[in-house]
Amino acid sequence: MVLYTLSTMVMKTNDYCKLFIWGFKLYLMAPLMWPTLSFAVKTVSLIIQVSLSIFVSVGLILYLYDHITDFGKATNIMCIIMFILMGIYKLTVLWYKSDELKALFNIILTEFWPYNLINLESKRKVKEMYNLMNVLIWCFFWGGFIYGLLYQIPPLFKTNGLIYPVAYPFDWTASPWYQIVYFTQAFVQSITSLVTTGADFLVLGGLLSITSLYCILQECVEIFNTPEMYVTNKRLREIINDGLENKYTDERREYFVRCVRHHQLILRFTKQFNNAMNPLELYQLFVSIFGLCLGALGVANLELAGTVAEQGINFLYLYGFILQLFIDCFFGTYLYHQASLLPDAIFHSNWRMLEDKELKKDFAFLLQNSQRIPQFNAYNLYDMHMDSFVKVIKVAFSFYTILSKLK
């Protein structure tokens, strides 16, 4: 209930189909990277955050160079560097793709049909998807929150303690350099967590938004040529205001055209969403391999980790990469599943009882066209489904086996 209240405040609507992107909006408003913000604000924010991230990364790389022979320290530093580089990459992609994302969000808010268009099974499904999304948001929030605390609290009880171990060609322990380095690391760690999590919420919210439309469209087709169709069409007239009632004398034809147009909107939106997400998803596949490998090395060598906090960090690091990849692949599979149910819904609708032969032919054409099932992918090279999830886990385990023999 708390998350529902928060999401309605963020999105200023209580339509579940439009609430799927609330987490992404909330997480990206903090680092000033929400797509609707001005280009100047986003650019200045990008330059500042990337510059500070590079400064922190340089210190980590120099520290890694000094301790390259220490397997435990080297593994830990590589995990941190990968985490920061992931934040830099995702931040840059979100800035570069901000215009495309802005257009996509505008479609969600203005053209998507409401979740309660039909008070049948689709309404329940959309609510369940929304609740599932909030569960995952809680998982990310608490995982990221604890991950940040485990890094930021221990240095407070040490003299000249830092969040990340670094090496610089100057005496960073002297004032004011120590304070500058400490607060820079705290800022970068917090912003990186927000940006990486926000990008995951973007994928999660986008996929669930598309999936919810397929659930609604399935029922809209199933009630064709029934009394419920006329009630639903009346609501669509009020929502869309496209003037089709003046163009067609047969209300069934009018309703059919609206369904076809919305199906085309879903296909077009899915293609645009894929194009916007391509850089993130291809990167996610490759970085997950190395992230899972390094995380597994840290977990498997807890005796080298040191403190309980460092051991907890290794677990959360591995947990975060698994959850990121799982979201992309599981909900990519779920989208494909719901889209594949549309042809079946069309086939079992009441269209065969029509006397209008032309409308029958149009329904047959829609049935054929609905078999173009969209797939969430990365540049059409890799489909984001559970098969890809298993493959990435296998490859990561292979790298882990090789590296574990080098220690």
mmCIF file of C-alpha atoms in Angstrom:
data_model
loop_
_atom_site.group_PDB
_atom_site.id
_atom_site.type_symbol
_atom_site.label_atom_id
_atom_site.label_comp_id
_atom_site.label_asym_id
_atom_site.label_seq_id
_atom_site.Cartn_x
_atom_site.Cartn_y
_atom_site.Cartn_z
ATOM 1 C CA MET A 1 0.000 0.000 0.000
ATOM 2 C CA VAL A 2 2.891 2.335 0.780
ATOM 3 C CA LEU A 3 4.462 1.748 -2.643
ATOM 4 C CA TYR A 4 1.103 2.230 -4.384
ATOM 5 C CA THR A 5 0.629 5.594 -2.658
ATOM 6 C CA LEU A 6 4.195 6.602 -3.523
ATOM 7 C CA SER A 7 3.840 5.501 -7.153
ATOM 8 C CA THR A 8 0.585 7.445 -7.632
ATOM 9 C CA MET A 9 2.282 10.544 -6.211
ATOM 10 C CA VAL A 10 5.243 10.128 -8.566
ATOM 11 C CA MET A 11 3.191 9.439 -11.722
ATOM 12 C CA LYS A 12 0.085 11.497 -10.738
ATOM 13 C CA THR A 13 -2.289 8.741 -11.862
ATOM 14 C CA ASN A 14 -3.835 5.586 -10.416
ATOM 15 C CA ASP A 15 -3.826 3.662 -13.695
ATOM 16 C CA TYR A 16 -1.693 0.562 -13.154
ATOM 17 C CA CYS A 17 -0.687 0.460 -16.839
ATOM 18 C CA LYS A 18 1.019 3.820 -16.353
ATOM 19 C CA LEU A 19 2.467 3.097 -12.909
ATOM 20 C CA PHE A 20 4.964 0.541 -14.197
ATOM 21 C CA ILE A 21 7.568 3.261 -14.822
ATOM 22 C CA TRP A 22 7.268 4.978 -11.436
ATOM 23 C CA GLY A 23 10.395 3.319 -9.998
ATOM 24 C CA PHE A 24 12.514 4.385 -12.960
ATOM 25 C CA LYS A 25 11.275 7.976 -12.695
ATOM 26 C CA LEU A 26 11.901 8.185 -8.954
ATOM 27 C CA TYR A 27 15.416 6.737 -9.165
ATOM 28 C CA LEU A 28 16.515 8.953 -12.064
ATOM 29 C CA MET A 29 15.091 12.205 -10.721
ATOM 30 C CA ALA A 30 17.751 12.161 -7.971
ATOM 31 C CA PRO A 31 20.784 12.208 -10.346
ATOM 32 C CA LEU A 32 18.901 14.619 -12.675
ATOM 33 C CA MET A 33 18.753 12.146 -15.562
ATOM 34 C CA TRP A 34 14.968 11.834 -16.007
ATOM 35 C CA PRO A 35 14.399 12.132 -19.804
ATOM 36 C CA THR A 36 11.880 14.992 -19.557
ATOM 37 C CA LEU A 37 14.432 17.294 -17.895
ATOM 38 C CA SER A 38 16.165 19.859 -20.091
ATOM 39 C CA PHE A 39 19.134 18.776 -22.194
ATOM 40 C CA ALA A 40 21.426 21.287 -20.448
ATOM 41 C CA VAL A 41 20.578 19.947 -16.980
ATOM 42 C CA LYS A 42 21.143 16.338 -18.049
ATOM 43 C CA THR A 43 24.421 17.180 -19.793
ATOM 44 C CA VAL A 44 25.856 19.073 -16.813
ATOM 45 C CA SER A 45 24.755 16.243 -14.517
ATOM 46 C CA LEU A 46 26.403 13.675 -16.819
ATOM 47 C CA ILE A 47 29.714 15.569 -16.977
ATOM 48 C CA ILE A 48 29.918 15.989 -13.201
ATOM 49 C CA GLN A 49 29.011 12.394 -12.394
ATOM 50 C CA VAL A 50 31.261 10.832 -15.043
ATOM 51 C CA SER A 51 34.198 13.053 -14.046
ATOM 52 C CA LEU A 52 33.896 12.092 -10.386
ATOM 53 C CA SER A 53 33.487 8.419 -11.304
ATOM 54 C CA ILE A 54 36.660 8.538 -13.406
ATOM 55 C CA PHE A 55 38.534 10.176 -10.527
ATOM 56 C CA VAL A 56 37.497 7.356 -8.186
ATOM 57 C CA SER A 57 38.249 4.712 -10.842
ATOM 58 C CA VAL A 58 41.795 6.019 -11.343
ATOM 59 C CA GLY A 59 42.507 5.601 -7.636
ATOM 60 C CA LEU A 60 41.126 2.068 -7.725
ATOM 61 C CA ILE A 61 43.154 1.119 -10.804
ATOM 62 C CA LEU A 62 46.372 2.410 -9.221
ATOM 63 C CA TYR A 63 45.584 0.433 -6.070
ATOM 64 C CA LEU A 64 44.931 -2.665 -8.175
ATOM 65 C CA TYR A 65 48.299 -2.201 -9.890
ATOM 66 C CA ASP A 66 50.038 -2.114 -6.493
ATOM 67 C CA HIS A 67 48.230 -5.262 -5.234
ATOM 68 C CA ILE A 68 47.853 -7.286 -8.409
ATOM 69 C CA THR A 69 49.553 -10.306 -6.815
ATOM 70 C CA ASP A 70 47.105 -10.391 -3.882
ATOM 71 C CA PHE A 71 44.256 -12.532 -5.235
ATOM 72 C CA GLY A 72 41.683 -11.458 -2.627
ATOM 73 C CA LYS A 73 42.347 -7.725 -2.910
ATOM 74 C CA ALA A 74 42.613 -7.851 -6.705
ATOM 75 C CA THR A 75 39.252 -9.619 -7.006
ATOM 76 C CA ASN A 76 37.603 -7.127 -4.662
ATOM 77 C CA ILE A 77 38.974 -4.104 -6.531
ATOM 78 C CA MET A 78 37.947 -5.499 -9.926
ATOM 79 C CA CYS A 79 34.403 -5.942 -8.598
ATOM 80 C CA ILE A 80 34.317 -2.304 -7.495
ATOM 81 C CA ILE A 81 35.771 -1.047 -10.786
ATOM 82 C CA MET A 82 33.217 -3.028 -12.775
ATOM 83 C CA PHE A 83 30.416 -1.619 -10.616
ATOM 84 C CA ILE A 84 31.532 1.977 -11.249
ATOM 85 C CA LEU A 85 32.160 1.426 -14.974
ATOM 86 C CA MET A 86 28.681 -0.078 -15.259
ATOM 87 C CA GLY A 87 27.280 3.101 -13.728
ATOM 88 C CA ILE A 88 29.244 5.294 -16.161
ATOM 89 C CA TYR A 89 28.061 3.274 -19.154
ATOM 90 C CA LYS A 90 24.399 3.179 -18.142
ATOM 91 C CA LEU A 91 24.433 6.867 -17.265
ATOM 92 C CA THR A 92 25.860 7.735 -20.688
ATOM 93 C CA VAL A 93 23.350 5.522 -22.526
ATOM 94 C CA LEU A 94 20.411 7.022 -20.623
ATOM 95 C CA TRP A 95 21.648 10.503 -21.518
ATOM 96 C CA TYR A 96 22.205 9.575 -25.181
ATOM 97 C CA LYS A 97 18.820 7.846 -25.485
ATOM 98 C CA SER A 98 16.881 10.421 -23.456
ATOM 99 C CA ASP A 99 14.885 11.748 -26.433
ATOM 100 C CA GLU A 100 13.801 8.238 -27.435
ATOM 101 C CA LEU A 101 12.871 7.410 -23.852
ATOM 102 C CA LYS A 102 10.917 10.641 -23.540
ATOM 103 C CA ALA A 103 8.879 9.709 -26.626
ATOM 104 C CA LEU A 104 8.228 6.223 -25.234
ATOM 105 C CA PHE A 105 7.023 7.571 -21.903
ATOM 106 C CA ASN A 106 4.714 9.979 -23.689
ATOM 107 C CA ILE A 107 3.139 7.030 -25.534
ATOM 108 C CA ILE A 108 2.660 5.155 -22.248
ATOM 109 C CA LEU A 109 0.968 8.118 -20.594
ATOM 110 C CA THR A 110 -1.218 9.227 -23.504
ATOM 111 C CA GLU A 111 -1.923 6.260 -25.799
ATOM 112 C CA PHE A 112 -1.956 3.118 -23.646
ATOM 113 C CA TRP A 113 -5.399 1.771 -22.811
ATOM 114 C CA PRO A 114 -6.313 1.861 -19.087
ATOM 115 C CA TYR A 115 -5.950 -1.285 -17.020
ATOM 116 C CA ASN A 116 -9.647 -1.275 -16.018
ATOM 117 C CA LEU A 117 -10.988 -1.022 -19.565
ATOM 118 C CA ILE A 118 -12.577 -4.442 -19.077
ATOM 119 C CA ASN A 119 -13.428 -5.633 -15.574
ATOM 120 C CA LEU A 120 -12.445 -9.205 -16.292
ATOM 121 C CA GLU A 121 -9.284 -11.323 -16.029
ATOM 122 C CA SER A 122 -6.952 -8.722 -17.567
ATOM 123 C CA LYS A 123 -7.630 -6.266 -14.738
ATOM 124 C CA ARG A 124 -6.515 -8.862 -12.186
ATOM 125 C CA LYS A 125 -3.449 -9.808 -14.253
ATOM 126 C CA VAL A 126 -2.268 -6.206 -14.545
ATOM 127 C CA LYS A 127 -2.622 -5.699 -10.796
ATOM 128 C CA GLU A 128 -0.655 -8.882 -10.148
ATOM 129 C CA MET A 129 2.120 -7.732 -12.497
ATOM 130 C CA TYR A 130 2.235 -4.373 -10.720
ATOM 131 C CA ASN A 131 2.486 -6.064 -7.310
ATOM 132 C CA LEU A 132 5.225 -8.367 -8.611
ATOM 133 C CA MET A 133 7.142 -5.359 -9.885
ATOM 134 C CA ASN A 134 6.914 -3.708 -6.465
ATOM 135 C CA VAL A 135 8.278 -6.858 -4.819
ATOM 136 C CA LEU A 136 11.302 -6.684 -7.126
ATOM 137 C CA ILE A 137 11.667 -2.964 -6.417
ATOM 138 C CA TRP A 138 11.816 -3.766 -2.699
ATOM 139 C CA CYS A 139 14.425 -6.456 -3.398
ATOM 140 C CA PHE A 140 16.554 -3.970 -5.319
ATOM 141 C CA PHE A 141 16.035 -1.183 -2.800
ATOM 142 C CA TRP A 142 17.010 -3.170 0.274
ATOM 143 C CA GLY A 143 19.837 -4.955 -1.537
ATOM 144 C CA GLY A 144 21.280 -1.643 -2.730
ATOM 145 C CA PHE A 145 20.673 0.056 0.618
ATOM 146 C CA ILE A 146 22.466 -2.648 2.603
ATOM 147 C CA TYR A 147 25.234 -2.810 -0.032
ATOM 148 C CA GLY A 148 25.815 0.925 0.381
ATOM 149 C CA LEU A 149 25.753 0.783 4.187
ATOM 150 C CA LEU A 150 28.302 -2.037 4.277
ATOM 151 C CA TYR A 151 30.676 0.176 2.297
ATOM 152 C CA GLN A 152 29.980 3.552 3.897
ATOM 153 C CA ILE A 153 29.610 2.777 7.619
ATOM 154 C CA PRO A 154 32.896 0.902 8.466
ATOM 155 C CA PRO A 155 35.189 3.810 7.372
ATOM 156 C CA LEU A 156 33.472 6.065 9.936
ATOM 157 C CA PHE A 157 35.087 4.043 12.734
ATOM 158 C CA LYS A 158 38.602 4.193 11.270
ATOM 159 C CA THR A 159 41.213 6.911 11.116
ATOM 160 C CA ASN A 160 41.422 8.196 7.548
ATOM 161 C CA GLY A 161 39.180 5.346 6.452
ATOM 162 C CA LEU A 162 37.755 5.356 2.939
ATOM 163 C CA ILE A 163 34.815 3.604 1.324
ATOM 164 C CA TYR A 164 37.097 2.141 -1.361
ATOM 165 C CA PRO A 165 40.827 1.441 -1.000
ATOM 166 C CA VAL A 166 42.726 3.719 -3.391
ATOM 167 C CA ALA A 167 46.214 4.851 -4.347
ATOM 168 C CA TYR A 168 46.939 8.325 -5.717
ATOM 169 C CA PRO A 169 50.234 10.019 -6.668
ATOM 170 C CA PHE A 170 49.604 12.557 -3.871
ATOM 171 C CA ASP A 171 49.073 12.301 -0.114
ATOM 172 C CA TRP A 172 45.309 11.861 0.036
ATOM 173 C CA THR A 173 45.395 11.325 3.825
ATOM 174 C CA ALA A 174 46.191 15.008 4.405
ATOM 175 C CA SER A 175 43.397 17.541 4.806
ATOM 176 C CA PRO A 176 41.495 18.618 2.717
ATOM 177 C CA TRP A 177 42.301 15.811 0.250
ATOM 178 C CA TYR A 178 41.005 13.117 2.569
ATOM 179 C CA GLN A 179 37.622 14.824 2.907
ATOM 180 C CA ILE A 180 37.449 15.391 -0.851
ATOM 181 C CA VAL A 181 38.268 11.761 -1.669
ATOM 182 C CA TYR A 182 35.874 10.407 0.974
ATOM 183 C CA PHE A 183 32.858 12.472 -0.080
ATOM 184 C CA THR A 184 33.627 11.862 -3.758
ATOM 185 C CA GLN A 185 33.580 8.114 -3.162
ATOM 186 C CA ALA A 186 30.350 8.367 -1.138
ATOM 187 C CA PHE A 187 28.724 10.403 -3.908
ATOM 188 C CA VAL A 188 29.871 8.070 -6.695
ATOM 189 C CA GLN A 189 28.794 4.965 -4.780
ATOM 190 C CA SER A 190 25.315 6.399 -4.146
ATOM 191 C CA ILE A 191 24.792 7.737 -7.667
ATOM 192 C CA THR A 192 26.043 4.528 -9.280
ATOM 193 C CA SER A 193 23.554 2.519 -7.224
ATOM 194 C CA LEU A 194 20.713 4.848 -8.237
ATOM 195 C CA VAL A 195 21.572 4.852 -11.941
ATOM 196 C CA THR A 196 22.180 1.114 -12.308
ATOM 197 C CA THR A 197 19.007 0.294 -10.375
ATOM 198 C CA GLY A 198 17.036 2.923 -12.294
ATOM 199 C CA ALA A 199 18.125 1.375 -15.598
ATOM 200 C CA ASP A 200 16.908 -2.021 -14.363
ATOM 201 C CA PHE A 201 13.569 -0.467 -13.385
ATOM 202 C CA LEU A 202 13.359 0.978 -16.898
ATOM 203 C CA VAL A 203 13.612 -2.476 -18.459
ATOM 204 C CA LEU A 204 11.252 -3.993 -15.889
ATOM 205 C CA GLY A 205 8.635 -1.260 -16.249
ATOM 206 C CA GLY A 206 8.810 -1.165 -20.038
ATOM 207 C CA LEU A 207 8.412 -4.920 -20.450
ATOM 208 C CA LEU A 208 5.519 -5.078 -17.992
ATOM 209 C CA SER A 209 3.803 -2.124 -19.688
ATOM 210 C CA ILE A 210 3.893 -3.935 -23.035
ATOM 211 C CA THR A 211 2.810 -7.208 -21.438
ATOM 212 C CA SER A 212 -0.149 -5.526 -19.746
ATOM 213 C CA LEU A 213 -1.340 -4.214 -23.116
ATOM 214 C CA TYR A 214 -1.299 -7.719 -24.560
ATOM 215 C CA CYS A 215 -3.398 -8.963 -21.620
ATOM 216 C CA ILE A 216 -5.968 -6.211 -22.215
ATOM 217 C CA LEU A 217 -6.001 -6.688 -25.996
ATOM 218 C CA GLN A 218 -6.576 -10.428 -25.613
ATOM 219 C CA GLU A 219 -9.793 -9.819 -23.698
ATOM 220 C CA CYS A 220 -10.873 -7.039 -26.034
ATOM 221 C CA VAL A 221 -10.668 -9.509 -28.905
ATOM 222 C CA GLU A 222 -12.332 -12.321 -26.941
ATOM 223 C CA ILE A 223 -15.470 -10.244 -26.267
ATOM 224 C CA PHE A 224 -15.876 -9.286 -29.928
ATOM 225 C CA ASN A 225 -19.466 -9.532 -31.167
ATOM 226 C CA THR A 226 -20.832 -9.891 -27.624
ATOM 227 C CA PRO A 227 -22.792 -7.447 -25.410
ATOM 228 C CA GLU A 228 -19.580 -6.647 -23.483
ATOM 229 C CA MET A 229 -18.031 -5.388 -26.723
ATOM 230 C CA TYR A 230 -20.533 -2.531 -27.000
ATOM 231 C CA VAL A 231 -19.910 -1.444 -23.405
ATOM 232 C CA THR A 232 -16.146 -1.505 -23.958
ATOM 233 C CA ASN A 233 -16.408 0.344 -27.255
ATOM 234 C CA LYS A 234 -18.397 3.082 -25.545
ATOM 235 C CA ARG A 235 -15.553 3.523 -23.059
ATOM 236 C CA LEU A 236 -12.996 3.586 -25.876
ATOM 237 C CA ARG A 237 -14.930 6.369 -27.596
ATOM 238 C CA GLU A 238 -14.633 8.460 -24.439
ATOM 239 C CA ILE A 239 -10.935 7.676 -23.966
ATOM 240 C CA ILE A 240 -9.570 7.898 -27.509
ATOM 241 C CA ASN A 241 -11.884 10.392 -29.228
ATOM 242 C CA ASP A 242 -10.666 9.336 -32.684
ATOM 243 C CA GLY A 243 -13.943 9.981 -34.519
ATOM 244 C CA LEU A 244 -14.312 6.395 -35.763
ATOM 245 C CA GLU A 245 -17.972 6.368 -34.705
ATOM 246 C CA ASN A 246 -18.618 8.916 -37.455
ATOM 247 C CA LYS A 247 -16.709 6.895 -40.042
ATOM 248 C CA TYR A 248 -18.303 3.459 -39.560
ATOM 249 C CA THR A 249 -21.995 2.666 -39.277
ATOM 250 C CA ASP A 250 -21.303 -0.851 -38.017
ATOM 251 C CA GLU A 251 -20.081 -0.633 -34.421
ATOM 252 C CA ARG A 252 -18.386 -4.003 -34.747
ATOM 253 C CA ARG A 253 -16.228 -2.662 -37.578
ATOM 254 C CA GLU A 254 -15.443 0.411 -35.486
ATOM 255 C CA TYR A 255 -14.401 -1.742 -32.529
ATOM 256 C CA PHE A 256 -12.336 -4.023 -34.764
ATOM 257 C CA VAL A 257 -10.402 -1.067 -36.218
ATOM 258 C CA ARG A 258 -9.605 0.175 -32.721
ATOM 259 C CA CYS A 259 -8.245 -3.243 -31.756
ATOM 260 C CA VAL A 260 -6.120 -3.400 -34.917
ATOM 261 C CA ARG A 261 -4.725 0.075 -34.312
ATOM 262 C CA HIS A 262 -3.836 -0.774 -30.738
ATOM 263 C CA HIS A 263 -2.117 -3.961 -31.846
ATOM 264 C CA GLN A 264 -0.072 -1.906 -34.299
ATOM 265 C CA LEU A 265 0.741 0.524 -31.485
ATOM 266 C CA ILE A 266 2.015 -2.348 -29.328
ATOM 267 C CA LEU A 267 4.224 -3.685 -32.132
ATOM 268 C CA ARG A 268 5.559 -0.220 -32.907
ATOM 269 C CA PHE A 269 6.189 0.582 -29.252
ATOM 270 C CA THR A 270 7.959 -2.748 -28.698
ATOM 271 C CA LYS A 271 10.250 -2.092 -31.659
ATOM 272 C CA GLN A 272 11.064 1.420 -30.413
ATOM 273 C CA PHE A 273 11.650 0.120 -26.894
ATOM 274 C CA ASN A 274 13.983 -2.552 -28.266
ATOM 275 C CA ASN A 275 15.944 0.045 -30.228
ATOM 276 C CA ALA A 276 16.301 2.241 -27.155
ATOM 277 C CA MET A 277 17.387 -0.664 -24.939
ATOM 278 C CA ASN A 278 19.797 -2.332 -27.387
ATOM 279 C CA PRO A 279 23.006 -0.771 -25.963
ATOM 280 C CA LEU A 280 21.982 -1.565 -22.391
ATOM 281 C CA GLU A 281 20.958 -5.151 -23.092
ATOM 282 C CA LEU A 282 24.022 -6.125 -25.127
ATOM 283 C CA TYR A 283 26.220 -4.630 -22.419
ATOM 284 C CA GLN A 284 24.166 -6.383 -19.733
ATOM 285 C CA LEU A 285 24.812 -9.779 -21.293
ATOM 286 C CA PHE A 286 28.570 -9.340 -21.442
ATOM 287 C CA VAL A 287 29.038 -7.549 -18.118
ATOM 288 C CA SER A 288 26.914 -10.187 -16.377
ATOM 289 C CA ILE A 289 29.418 -12.858 -17.393
ATOM 290 C CA PHE A 290 32.331 -11.083 -15.729
ATOM 291 C CA GLY A 291 30.242 -9.736 -12.849
ATOM 292 C CA LEU A 292 28.933 -13.183 -11.949
ATOM 293 C CA CYS A 293 32.409 -14.651 -12.329
ATOM 294 C CA LEU A 294 34.036 -12.075 -10.014
ATOM 295 C CA GLY A 295 31.145 -12.252 -7.568
ATOM 296 C CA ALA A 296 31.407 -16.032 -7.412
ATOM 297 C CA LEU A 297 35.156 -15.759 -6.807
ATOM 298 C CA GLY A 298 34.515 -13.415 -3.895
ATOM 299 C CA VAL A 299 31.847 -15.658 -2.373
ATOM 300 C CA ALA A 300 33.911 -18.821 -2.864
ATOM 301 C CA ASN A 301 36.925 -17.256 -1.146
ATOM 302 C CA LEU A 302 35.327 -15.754 1.941
ATOM 303 C CA GLU A 303 38.436 -16.522 3.981
ATOM 304 C CA LEU A 304 40.219 -13.863 1.912
ATOM 305 C CA ALA A 305 37.426 -11.297 2.270
ATOM 306 C CA GLY A 306 38.297 -10.305 5.815
ATOM 307 C CA THR A 307 35.497 -8.652 7.810
ATOM 308 C CA VAL A 308 31.848 -9.698 7.958
ATOM 309 C CA ALA A 309 30.959 -6.519 6.060
ATOM 310 C CA GLU A 310 33.271 -7.482 3.191
ATOM 311 C CA GLN A 311 31.770 -10.965 3.096
ATOM 312 C CA GLY A 312 28.266 -9.477 2.966
ATOM 313 C CA ILE A 313 29.337 -7.197 0.124
ATOM 314 C CA ASN A 314 30.447 -10.207 -1.933
ATOM 315 C CA PHE A 315 27.074 -11.906 -1.453
ATOM 316 C CA LEU A 316 25.138 -8.754 -2.382
ATOM 317 C CA TYR A 317 27.353 -8.149 -5.423
ATOM 318 C CA LEU A 318 26.572 -11.613 -6.783
ATOM 319 C CA TYR A 319 22.901 -11.231 -5.811
ATOM 320 C CA GLY A 320 22.656 -7.927 -7.712
ATOM 321 C CA PHE A 321 24.069 -9.269 -10.972
ATOM 322 C CA ILE A 322 21.877 -12.370 -10.868
ATOM 323 C CA LEU A 323 18.764 -10.270 -10.203
ATOM 324 C CA GLN A 324 19.601 -7.825 -13.016
ATOM 325 C CA LEU A 325 20.003 -10.562 -15.595
ATOM 326 C CA PHE A 326 16.996 -12.499 -14.289
ATOM 327 C CA ILE A 327 14.698 -9.484 -14.691
ATOM 328 C CA ASP A 328 15.724 -8.923 -18.315
ATOM 329 C CA CYS A 329 15.418 -12.575 -19.296
ATOM 330 C CA PHE A 330 12.388 -13.637 -17.237
ATOM 331 C CA PHE A 331 10.188 -10.706 -18.211
ATOM 332 C CA GLY A 332 11.407 -10.907 -21.801
ATOM 333 C CA THR A 333 10.132 -14.497 -21.766
ATOM 334 C CA TYR A 334 6.888 -13.424 -20.072
ATOM 335 C CA LEU A 335 6.279 -10.793 -22.763
ATOM 336 C CA TYR A 336 6.774 -13.398 -25.478
ATOM 337 C CA HIS A 337 4.364 -15.754 -23.692
ATOM 338 C CA GLN A 338 1.581 -13.174 -23.401
ATOM 339 C CA ALA A 339 2.057 -12.050 -27.008
ATOM 340 C CA SER A 340 1.822 -15.667 -28.177
ATOM 341 C CA LEU A 341 -1.634 -15.949 -26.547
ATOM 342 C CA LEU A 342 -3.126 -13.246 -28.782
ATOM 343 C CA PRO A 343 -3.605 -15.448 -31.902
ATOM 344 C CA ASP A 344 -5.415 -18.004 -29.755
ATOM 345 C CA ALA A 345 -7.689 -15.286 -28.333
ATOM 346 C CA ILE A 346 -8.503 -14.067 -31.846
ATOM 347 C CA PHE A 347 -9.218 -17.568 -33.109
ATOM 348 C CA HIS A 348 -11.623 -18.368 -30.258
ATOM 349 C CA SER A 349 -13.523 -15.075 -30.465
ATOM 350 C CA ASN A 350 -17.008 -14.769 -31.967
ATOM 351 C CA TRP A 351 -15.836 -13.530 -35.383
ATOM 352 C CA ARG A 352 -16.908 -16.684 -37.247
ATOM 353 C CA MET A 353 -20.559 -15.849 -36.519
ATOM 354 C CA LEU A 354 -20.289 -12.652 -38.557
ATOM 355 C CA GLU A 355 -22.383 -12.241 -41.674
ATOM 356 C CA ASP A 356 -20.132 -9.504 -43.036
ATOM 357 C CA LYS A 357 -17.680 -11.406 -45.246
ATOM 358 C CA GLU A 358 -15.298 -8.459 -45.552
ATOM 359 C CA LEU A 359 -15.025 -8.165 -41.788
ATOM 360 C CA LYS A 360 -14.441 -11.912 -41.608
ATOM 361 C CA LYS A 361 -11.552 -11.572 -44.042
ATOM 362 C CA ASP A 362 -10.124 -8.726 -41.990
ATOM 363 C CA PHE A 363 -10.275 -10.907 -38.889
ATOM 364 C CA ALA A 364 -8.430 -13.670 -40.699
ATOM 365 C CA PHE A 365 -5.779 -11.133 -41.685
ATOM 366 C CA LEU A 366 -5.511 -9.959 -38.051
ATOM 367 C CA LEU A 367 -5.121 -13.578 -36.963
ATOM 368 C CA GLN A 368 -2.228 -14.016 -39.379
ATOM 369 C CA ASN A 369 -0.636 -10.692 -38.433
ATOM 370 C CA SER A 370 -0.890 -11.433 -34.701
ATOM 371 C CA GLN A 371 1.523 -14.325 -35.185
ATOM 372 C CA ARG A 372 4.316 -11.752 -35.540
ATOM 373 C CA ILE A 373 5.316 -12.176 -31.921
ATOM 374 C CA PRO A 374 7.773 -9.528 -30.657
ATOM 375 C CA GLN A 375 10.907 -10.627 -28.850
ATOM 376 C CA PHE A 376 12.942 -8.523 -26.442
ATOM 377 C CA ASN A 377 16.519 -8.744 -27.708
ATOM 378 C CA ALA A 378 19.890 -7.049 -28.000
ATOM 379 C CA TYR A 379 20.531 -5.793 -31.549
ATOM 380 C CA ASN A 380 18.770 -8.925 -32.854
ATOM 381 C CA LEU A 381 21.887 -10.854 -31.828
ATOM 382 C CA TYR A 382 20.640 -12.321 -28.565
ATOM 383 C CA ASP A 383 17.068 -12.815 -27.409
ATOM 384 C CA MET A 384 16.548 -11.882 -23.780
ATOM 385 C CA HIS A 385 14.806 -15.003 -22.504
ATOM 386 C CA MET A 386 15.492 -17.696 -19.928
ATOM 387 C CA ASP A 387 17.622 -19.709 -22.355
ATOM 388 C CA SER A 388 20.005 -16.741 -22.531
ATOM 389 C CA PHE A 389 19.971 -16.539 -18.726
ATOM 390 C CA VAL A 390 21.112 -20.153 -18.448
ATOM 391 C CA LYS A 391 23.771 -19.664 -21.144
ATOM 392 C CA VAL A 392 25.242 -16.629 -19.366
ATOM 393 C CA ILE A 393 25.358 -18.553 -16.076
ATOM 394 C CA LYS A 394 27.184 -21.407 -17.823
ATOM 395 C CA VAL A 395 29.748 -19.109 -19.462
ATOM 396 C CA ALA A 396 30.310 -17.242 -16.187
ATOM 397 C CA PHE A 397 30.884 -20.541 -14.392
ATOM 398 C CA SER A 398 33.435 -21.534 -17.054
ATOM 399 C CA PHE A 399 35.376 -18.300 -16.486
ATOM 400 C CA TYR A 400 35.088 -18.807 -12.739
ATOM 401 C CA THR A 401 36.587 -22.297 -13.033
ATOM 402 C CA ILE A 402 39.540 -20.952 -15.027
ATOM 403 C CA LEU A 403 40.242 -17.992 -12.719
ATOM 404 C CA SER A 404 39.831 -20.013 -9.525
ATOM 405 C CA LYS A 405 42.784 -22.152 -10.621
ATOM 406 C CA LEU A 406 45.033 -19.082 -10.916
ATOM 407 C CA LYS A 407 44.934 -18.047 -7.272
#
